Amino acid sequence: MTTQTWIITGASRGFGRALAEAALAAGDHVVAAVRRPESVADLESAYPDDCLIAQFDARDVAAASDLVRDALDRFGQLDVLVNNAGRAVVGAVEEVSDAQLRELMDLHLFGPAALVRAALPAMRARGTGTIVQMSSQGGRASFPGVSAYSASKFALEGWSEALAGEVAPFGIRVLIVEPSRFRTAFNAADVLEFVEASETYRDLLADVRADMAGTDGRQEGDPARAAEIIVSLAHGDEVPLRLPLGREAVERVSGAYRRGLEEVERWAETARSADFEGVPASVRPI
């Protein structure tokens, strides 16, 4: 198997950590991009020739070029970029502030976008590369209480779908991963942020808040197995544009597609009636 070089953001724990461990175990090189270098010091000790620790805040768009340069200087190439760093804010639309919404957009969209732009020239030059965007089942279907999180993941997915079409001619692939609940730190008390509940929405979102706060350590998904799948795909000949991970994700994402199609079909005639009569449909390049 050809040795690949990975950049993985948020590699200190959760999916990022599992991916770093799986890639290193497969004989690959890993640049572990983390805010706290000490959190992955053990990986560098275990794989001194293959692991590089880079202090990096995924929201810092100005630091993206330096991170890519560090990877190229150390390992000479960049094969896989994983935009993994992320977290959630739980609260109703009226409860979440502009600052909180913007912070998630910085973390889940603007930061990854800057890192992709920094990585593309090196990938294009070699005519190969895989960009892994860690989204969520919440990036395809939303529900009350997670508007800010889903908004940022929906944005990442739309951006990434366009990206996939733009870079495919250069041999670069895009994989959007949509996990369900995995036993990561996502639901940990020091990661998951709950907005102060208002009187208006306290009862309405009580079950959502309790569910998300109480699931840490009980999630059905195995991050190690998920990481093995992603590493295998990165080394393989074909990757899907979207990959729901976990049984719940498969069911929820499938259900979202079915409900969306049913709604389109139900209102199709009303929607078609908005066009000028007798004017043929536009011919589009895509």
mmCIF file of C-alpha atoms in Angstrom:
data_model
loop_
_atom_site.group_PDB
_atom_site.id
_atom_site.type_symbol
_atom_site.label_atom_id
_atom_site.label_comp_id
_atom_site.label_asym_id
_atom_site.label_seq_id
_atom_site.Cartn_x
_atom_site.Cartn_y
_atom_site.Cartn_z
ATOM 1 C CA MET A 1 0.000 0.000 0.000
ATOM 2 C CA THR A 2 1.400 3.387 -1.008
ATOM 3 C CA THR A 3 2.375 5.596 1.910
ATOM 4 C CA GLN A 4 0.198 8.666 2.214
ATOM 5 C CA THR A 5 0.595 11.918 4.123
ATOM 6 C CA TRP A 6 -2.374 13.177 6.124
ATOM 7 C CA ILE A 7 -3.265 16.468 7.755
ATOM 8 C CA ILE A 8 -5.914 15.903 10.424
ATOM 9 C CA THR A 9 -7.419 18.784 12.368
ATOM 10 C CA GLY A 10 -8.820 18.159 15.823
ATOM 11 C CA ALA A 11 -6.593 15.107 16.206
ATOM 12 C CA SER A 12 -6.440 15.241 19.990
ATOM 13 C CA ARG A 13 -9.505 13.053 20.540
ATOM 14 C CA GLY A 14 -12.608 11.605 18.952
ATOM 15 C CA PHE A 15 -12.633 10.944 15.232
ATOM 16 C CA GLY A 16 -9.440 12.936 14.729
ATOM 17 C CA ARG A 17 -7.498 10.850 17.200
ATOM 18 C CA ALA A 18 -8.904 7.607 15.821
ATOM 19 C CA LEU A 19 -8.017 8.637 12.275
ATOM 20 C CA ALA A 20 -4.484 9.578 13.273
ATOM 21 C CA GLU A 21 -3.990 6.233 15.000
ATOM 22 C CA ALA A 22 -5.435 4.274 12.063
ATOM 23 C CA ALA A 23 -3.378 6.120 9.460
ATOM 24 C CA LEU A 24 -0.163 5.718 11.446
ATOM 25 C CA ALA A 25 -0.896 2.034 12.010
ATOM 26 C CA ALA A 26 -1.310 1.679 8.234
ATOM 27 C CA GLY A 27 2.197 3.057 7.726
ATOM 28 C CA ASP A 28 1.156 6.554 6.676
ATOM 29 C CA HIS A 29 2.538 9.931 7.735
ATOM 30 C CA VAL A 30 0.302 12.142 9.883
ATOM 31 C CA VAL A 31 0.379 15.837 10.672
ATOM 32 C CA ALA A 32 -1.723 16.098 13.821
ATOM 33 C CA ALA A 33 -3.104 19.649 13.884
ATOM 34 C CA VAL A 34 -4.214 20.435 17.433
ATOM 35 C CA ARG A 35 -4.593 23.374 19.784
ATOM 36 C CA ARG A 36 -2.805 21.518 22.588
ATOM 37 C CA PRO A 37 0.330 19.717 21.330
ATOM 38 C CA GLU A 38 0.687 17.780 24.567
ATOM 39 C CA SER A 39 -2.575 15.972 23.801
ATOM 40 C CA VAL A 40 -0.920 13.960 21.024
ATOM 41 C CA ALA A 41 2.641 13.787 22.351
ATOM 42 C CA ASP A 42 2.252 10.035 22.800
ATOM 43 C CA LEU A 43 1.601 9.584 19.074
ATOM 44 C CA GLU A 44 4.773 11.435 18.185
ATOM 45 C CA SER A 45 6.703 9.316 20.690
ATOM 46 C CA ALA A 46 5.311 6.091 19.256
ATOM 47 C CA TYR A 47 5.816 7.158 15.632
ATOM 48 C CA PRO A 48 8.717 9.657 15.679
ATOM 49 C CA ASP A 49 9.417 9.342 11.958
ATOM 50 C CA ASP A 50 5.822 9.429 10.813
ATOM 51 C CA CYS A 51 3.987 11.856 13.110
ATOM 52 C CA LEU A 52 4.363 15.620 13.161
ATOM 53 C CA ILE A 53 2.533 17.706 15.747
ATOM 54 C CA ALA A 54 1.390 21.142 14.600
ATOM 55 C CA GLN A 55 -0.177 23.658 16.964
ATOM 56 C CA PHE A 56 -3.213 24.874 15.066
ATOM 57 C CA ASP A 57 -6.583 26.484 15.678
ATOM 58 C CA ALA A 58 -9.001 25.363 12.972
ATOM 59 C CA ARG A 59 -10.710 28.764 13.068
ATOM 60 C CA ASP A 60 -7.486 30.590 12.191
ATOM 61 C CA VAL A 61 -7.733 30.987 8.425
ATOM 62 C CA ALA A 62 -4.411 32.861 8.271
ATOM 63 C CA ALA A 63 -2.555 29.827 9.657
ATOM 64 C CA ALA A 64 -3.765 27.386 6.991
ATOM 65 C CA SER A 65 -0.903 28.000 4.552
ATOM 66 C CA ASP A 66 1.709 27.491 7.269
ATOM 67 C CA LEU A 67 0.163 24.164 8.253
ATOM 68 C CA VAL A 68 0.276 22.878 4.676
ATOM 69 C CA ARG A 69 3.839 24.152 4.282
ATOM 70 C CA ASP A 70 4.896 22.305 7.446
ATOM 71 C CA ALA A 71 3.458 19.061 6.058
ATOM 72 C CA LEU A 72 5.225 19.496 2.724
ATOM 73 C CA ASP A 73 8.524 20.453 4.330
ATOM 74 C CA ARG A 74 8.470 17.393 6.592
ATOM 75 C CA PHE A 75 7.040 14.707 4.303
ATOM 76 C CA GLY A 76 7.321 16.145 0.787
ATOM 77 C CA GLN A 77 3.700 15.623 -0.220
ATOM 78 C CA LEU A 78 0.100 15.910 0.929
ATOM 79 C CA ASP A 79 -2.344 13.150 0.058
ATOM 80 C CA VAL A 80 -5.243 13.427 2.498
ATOM 81 C CA LEU A 81 -6.670 16.482 4.227
ATOM 82 C CA VAL A 82 -9.207 15.822 6.981
ATOM 83 C CA ASN A 83 -11.241 18.771 8.249
ATOM 84 C CA ASN A 84 -12.398 17.203 11.487
ATOM 85 C CA ALA A 85 -12.279 19.809 14.262
ATOM 86 C CA GLY A 86 -15.754 20.712 15.441
ATOM 87 C CA ARG A 87 -18.282 21.031 18.212
ATOM 88 C CA ALA A 88 -21.969 21.869 18.739
ATOM 89 C CA VAL A 89 -24.087 24.551 20.366
ATOM 90 C CA VAL A 90 -27.539 23.472 21.574
ATOM 91 C CA GLY A 91 -30.321 26.019 21.788
ATOM 92 C CA ALA A 92 -33.316 27.442 19.973
ATOM 93 C CA VAL A 93 -32.835 29.917 17.130
ATOM 94 C CA GLU A 94 -33.928 32.759 19.392
ATOM 95 C CA GLU A 95 -31.527 31.658 22.125
ATOM 96 C CA VAL A 96 -28.321 31.310 20.101
ATOM 97 C CA SER A 97 -26.424 34.562 19.664
ATOM 98 C CA ASP A 98 -24.859 35.894 16.479
ATOM 99 C CA ALA A 99 -21.428 35.391 18.039
ATOM 100 C CA GLN A 100 -22.124 31.714 18.740
ATOM 101 C CA LEU A 101 -23.477 31.127 15.246
ATOM 102 C CA ARG A 102 -20.501 32.874 13.648
ATOM 103 C CA GLU A 103 -18.054 30.892 15.769
ATOM 104 C CA LEU A 104 -19.493 27.619 14.466
ATOM 105 C CA MET A 105 -19.355 28.933 10.900
ATOM 106 C CA ASP A 106 -15.699 29.846 11.436
ATOM 107 C CA LEU A 107 -14.971 26.375 12.804
ATOM 108 C CA HIS A 108 -17.003 24.290 10.353
ATOM 109 C CA LEU A 109 -16.894 26.338 7.135
ATOM 110 C CA PHE A 110 -14.430 29.210 6.909
ATOM 111 C CA GLY A 111 -11.575 27.355 8.603
ATOM 112 C CA PRO A 112 -11.947 24.222 6.467
ATOM 113 C CA ALA A 113 -12.367 26.353 3.327
ATOM 114 C CA ALA A 114 -9.080 28.153 3.990
ATOM 115 C CA LEU A 115 -7.274 24.867 4.615
ATOM 116 C CA VAL A 116 -8.644 23.330 1.418
ATOM 117 C CA ARG A 117 -7.544 26.358 -0.598
ATOM 118 C CA ALA A 118 -4.071 26.073 0.914
ATOM 119 C CA ALA A 119 -3.862 22.336 0.147
ATOM 120 C CA LEU A 120 -5.169 22.308 -3.419
ATOM 121 C CA PRO A 121 -2.068 23.624 -5.260
ATOM 122 C CA ALA A 122 0.114 20.792 -3.923
ATOM 123 C CA MET A 123 -2.554 18.197 -4.692
ATOM 124 C CA ARG A 124 -3.133 19.564 -8.191
ATOM 125 C CA ALA A 125 0.587 19.529 -8.912
ATOM 126 C CA ARG A 126 0.698 15.772 -8.208
ATOM 127 C CA GLY A 127 -2.671 15.044 -9.795
ATOM 128 C CA THR A 128 -3.982 13.244 -6.732
ATOM 129 C CA GLY A 129 -5.454 13.848 -3.314
ATOM 130 C CA THR A 130 -8.432 13.193 -1.059
ATOM 131 C CA ILE A 131 -10.266 15.830 0.963
ATOM 132 C CA VAL A 132 -12.285 14.388 3.836
ATOM 133 C CA GLN A 133 -14.917 16.714 5.279
ATOM 134 C CA MET A 134 -16.257 15.479 8.596
ATOM 135 C CA SER A 135 -19.888 16.551 8.554
ATOM 136 C CA SER A 136 -22.756 14.852 10.383
ATOM 137 C CA GLN A 137 -26.147 13.290 9.863
ATOM 138 C CA GLY A 138 -27.108 16.767 11.078
ATOM 139 C CA GLY A 139 -25.593 18.072 7.873
ATOM 140 C CA ARG A 140 -28.436 16.494 5.901
ATOM 141 C CA ALA A 141 -31.377 16.730 8.320
ATOM 142 C CA SER A 142 -31.925 19.147 11.188
ATOM 143 C CA PHE A 143 -34.239 19.261 14.185
ATOM 144 C CA PRO A 144 -35.183 21.766 16.914
ATOM 145 C CA GLY A 145 -32.329 22.798 19.171
ATOM 146 C CA VAL A 146 -29.427 22.275 16.757
ATOM 147 C CA SER A 147 -30.023 25.041 14.219
ATOM 148 C CA ALA A 148 -26.566 26.599 14.581
ATOM 149 C CA TYR A 149 -24.727 23.292 14.293
ATOM 150 C CA SER A 150 -26.763 22.055 11.345
ATOM 151 C CA ALA A 151 -26.501 25.410 9.584
ATOM 152 C CA SER A 152 -22.711 25.194 9.647
ATOM 153 C CA LYS A 153 -22.671 21.574 8.486
ATOM 154 C CA PHE A 154 -25.252 22.200 5.739
ATOM 155 C CA ALA A 155 -22.996 25.036 4.557
ATOM 156 C CA LEU A 156 -19.927 22.791 4.599
ATOM 157 C CA GLU A 157 -21.738 20.136 2.564
ATOM 158 C CA GLY A 158 -22.987 22.552 -0.087
ATOM 159 C CA TRP A 159 -19.543 24.113 -0.397
ATOM 160 C CA SER A 160 -17.912 20.672 -0.597
ATOM 161 C CA GLU A 161 -20.317 19.358 -3.231
ATOM 162 C CA ALA A 162 -19.378 22.224 -5.555
ATOM 163 C CA LEU A 163 -15.707 21.680 -4.689
ATOM 164 C CA ALA A 164 -15.941 18.025 -5.684
ATOM 165 C CA GLY A 165 -17.019 18.916 -9.208
ATOM 166 C CA GLU A 166 -14.321 21.563 -9.563
ATOM 167 C CA VAL A 167 -11.364 19.407 -8.502
ATOM 168 C CA ALA A 168 -12.332 16.022 -9.977
ATOM 169 C CA PRO A 169 -10.650 16.838 -13.320
ATOM 170 C CA PHE A 170 -7.362 17.227 -11.410
ATOM 171 C CA GLY A 171 -7.565 13.782 -9.824
ATOM 172 C CA ILE A 172 -8.684 15.121 -6.435
ATOM 173 C CA ARG A 173 -11.550 13.469 -4.566
ATOM 174 C CA VAL A 174 -13.925 14.825 -1.940
ATOM 175 C CA LEU A 175 -15.512 12.629 0.727
ATOM 176 C CA ILE A 176 -18.197 14.104 2.985
ATOM 177 C CA VAL A 177 -18.615 11.904 6.065
ATOM 178 C CA GLU A 178 -21.985 12.026 7.852
ATOM 179 C CA PRO A 179 -21.675 10.131 11.154
ATOM 180 C CA SER A 180 -24.441 9.337 13.576
ATOM 181 C CA ARG A 181 -23.624 9.055 17.272
ATOM 182 C CA PHE A 182 -20.118 7.788 17.908
ATOM 183 C CA ARG A 183 -18.314 7.388 21.189
ATOM 184 C CA THR A 184 -16.231 10.529 20.805
ATOM 185 C CA ALA A 185 -15.953 13.625 22.998
ATOM 186 C CA PHE A 186 -18.666 15.381 21.005
ATOM 187 C CA ASN A 187 -21.237 15.061 23.816
ATOM 188 C CA ALA A 188 -18.756 15.581 26.655
ATOM 189 C CA ALA A 189 -19.597 18.276 29.180
ATOM 190 C CA ASP A 190 -16.492 20.311 28.323
ATOM 191 C CA VAL A 191 -17.206 20.208 24.573
ATOM 192 C CA LEU A 192 -20.954 20.402 24.008
ATOM 193 C CA GLU A 193 -22.266 23.909 24.699
ATOM 194 C CA PHE A 194 -25.788 24.505 25.952
ATOM 195 C CA VAL A 195 -27.231 27.980 25.585
ATOM 196 C CA GLU A 196 -29.089 29.219 28.644
ATOM 197 C CA ALA A 197 -32.664 28.016 28.270
ATOM 198 C CA SER A 198 -35.332 30.667 27.933
ATOM 199 C CA GLU A 199 -38.797 30.399 29.435
ATOM 200 C CA THR A 200 -40.256 30.254 25.918
ATOM 201 C CA TYR A 201 -38.349 27.150 24.805
ATOM 202 C CA ARG A 202 -37.389 25.474 28.090
ATOM 203 C CA ASP A 203 -40.107 22.803 27.972
ATOM 204 C CA LEU A 204 -40.104 22.468 24.186
ATOM 205 C CA LEU A 205 -36.409 21.568 24.050
ATOM 206 C CA ALA A 206 -36.108 19.821 27.413
ATOM 207 C CA ASP A 207 -36.005 16.334 25.898
ATOM 208 C CA VAL A 208 -33.457 17.361 23.259
ATOM 209 C CA ARG A 209 -31.186 18.905 25.867
ATOM 210 C CA ALA A 210 -31.462 15.888 28.170
ATOM 211 C CA ASP A 211 -30.826 13.452 25.327
ATOM 212 C CA MET A 212 -27.708 15.224 24.091
ATOM 213 C CA ALA A 213 -26.338 15.757 27.586
ATOM 214 C CA GLY A 214 -26.946 12.164 28.632
ATOM 215 C CA THR A 215 -25.510 10.230 25.713
ATOM 216 C CA ASP A 216 -21.777 10.727 26.343
ATOM 217 C CA GLY A 217 -20.090 7.343 26.674
ATOM 218 C CA ARG A 218 -23.213 5.463 25.530
ATOM 219 C CA GLN A 219 -23.091 6.174 21.790
ATOM 220 C CA GLU A 220 -23.353 3.103 19.580
ATOM 221 C CA GLY A 221 -20.712 4.137 17.032
ATOM 222 C CA ASP A 222 -17.107 2.913 17.313
ATOM 223 C CA PRO A 223 -14.632 5.649 16.252
ATOM 224 C CA ALA A 224 -11.882 3.103 15.614
ATOM 225 C CA ARG A 225 -14.024 1.181 13.141
ATOM 226 C CA ALA A 226 -15.090 4.412 11.466
ATOM 227 C CA ALA A 227 -11.457 5.475 11.145
ATOM 228 C CA GLU A 228 -10.484 2.166 9.561
ATOM 229 C CA ILE A 229 -13.229 2.627 6.957
ATOM 230 C CA ILE A 230 -12.084 6.152 6.097
ATOM 231 C CA VAL A 231 -8.410 5.172 5.891
ATOM 232 C CA SER A 232 -9.309 2.225 3.664
ATOM 233 C CA LEU A 233 -11.329 4.498 1.361
ATOM 234 C CA ALA A 234 -8.499 7.033 1.179
ATOM 235 C CA HIS A 235 -6.204 4.260 -0.028
ATOM 236 C CA GLY A 236 -8.808 2.850 -2.400
ATOM 237 C CA ASP A 237 -9.699 3.600 -5.985
ATOM 238 C CA GLU A 238 -13.145 5.053 -5.325
ATOM 239 C CA VAL A 239 -14.787 7.216 -2.683
ATOM 240 C CA PRO A 240 -18.430 8.266 -2.441
ATOM 241 C CA LEU A 241 -19.259 11.955 -2.313
ATOM 242 C CA ARG A 242 -21.276 11.326 0.851
ATOM 243 C CA LEU A 243 -20.855 8.530 3.369
ATOM 244 C CA PRO A 244 -23.363 8.184 6.220
ATOM 245 C CA LEU A 245 -21.578 6.325 9.026
ATOM 246 C CA GLY A 246 -23.461 4.200 11.530
ATOM 247 C CA ARG A 247 -26.867 2.544 11.388
ATOM 248 C CA GLU A 248 -28.718 5.571 12.697
ATOM 249 C CA ALA A 249 -27.106 7.824 10.093
ATOM 250 C CA VAL A 250 -28.098 5.467 7.283
ATOM 251 C CA GLU A 251 -31.710 5.445 8.489
ATOM 252 C CA ARG A 252 -31.971 9.171 9.222
ATOM 253 C CA VAL A 253 -30.280 10.301 6.016
ATOM 254 C CA SER A 254 -32.335 7.851 3.935
ATOM 255 C CA GLY A 255 -35.487 9.125 5.616
ATOM 256 C CA ALA A 256 -34.529 12.735 4.900
ATOM 257 C CA TYR A 257 -34.094 11.929 1.205
ATOM 258 C CA ARG A 258 -37.435 10.107 1.065
ATOM 259 C CA ARG A 259 -39.332 12.895 2.832
ATOM 260 C CA GLY A 260 -37.726 15.502 0.591
ATOM 261 C CA LEU A 261 -38.639 13.613 -2.564
ATOM 262 C CA GLU A 262 -42.199 13.052 -1.356
ATOM 263 C CA GLU A 263 -42.606 16.770 -0.668
ATOM 264 C CA VAL A 264 -41.212 17.746 -4.073
ATOM 265 C CA GLU A 265 -43.589 15.351 -5.795
ATOM 266 C CA ARG A 266 -46.570 16.543 -3.740
ATOM 267 C CA TRP A 267 -46.043 20.184 -4.732
ATOM 268 C CA ALA A 268 -44.583 19.582 -8.190
ATOM 269 C CA GLU A 269 -47.538 20.890 -10.197
ATOM 270 C CA THR A 270 -47.803 24.027 -8.074
ATOM 271 C CA ALA A 271 -44.089 24.601 -8.461
ATOM 272 C CA ARG A 272 -44.145 24.076 -12.247
ATOM 273 C CA SER A 273 -46.968 26.602 -12.619
ATOM 274 C CA ALA A 274 -44.544 29.421 -11.698
ATOM 275 C CA ASP A 275 -42.871 29.242 -15.144
ATOM 276 C CA PHE A 276 -43.885 31.217 -18.239
ATOM 277 C CA GLU A 277 -46.166 29.083 -20.384
ATOM 278 C CA GLY A 278 -44.652 27.788 -23.586
ATOM 279 C CA VAL A 279 -41.077 28.704 -22.670
ATOM 280 C CA PRO A 280 -38.733 25.675 -22.813
ATOM 281 C CA ALA A 281 -36.587 24.790 -19.837
ATOM 282 C CA SER A 282 -33.129 26.336 -19.715
ATOM 283 C CA VAL A 283 -30.176 24.341 -20.995
ATOM 284 C CA ARG A 284 -27.649 24.265 -18.178
ATOM 285 C CA PRO A 285 -24.024 23.049 -18.183
ATOM 286 C CA ILE A 286 -24.496 20.891 -15.075
#
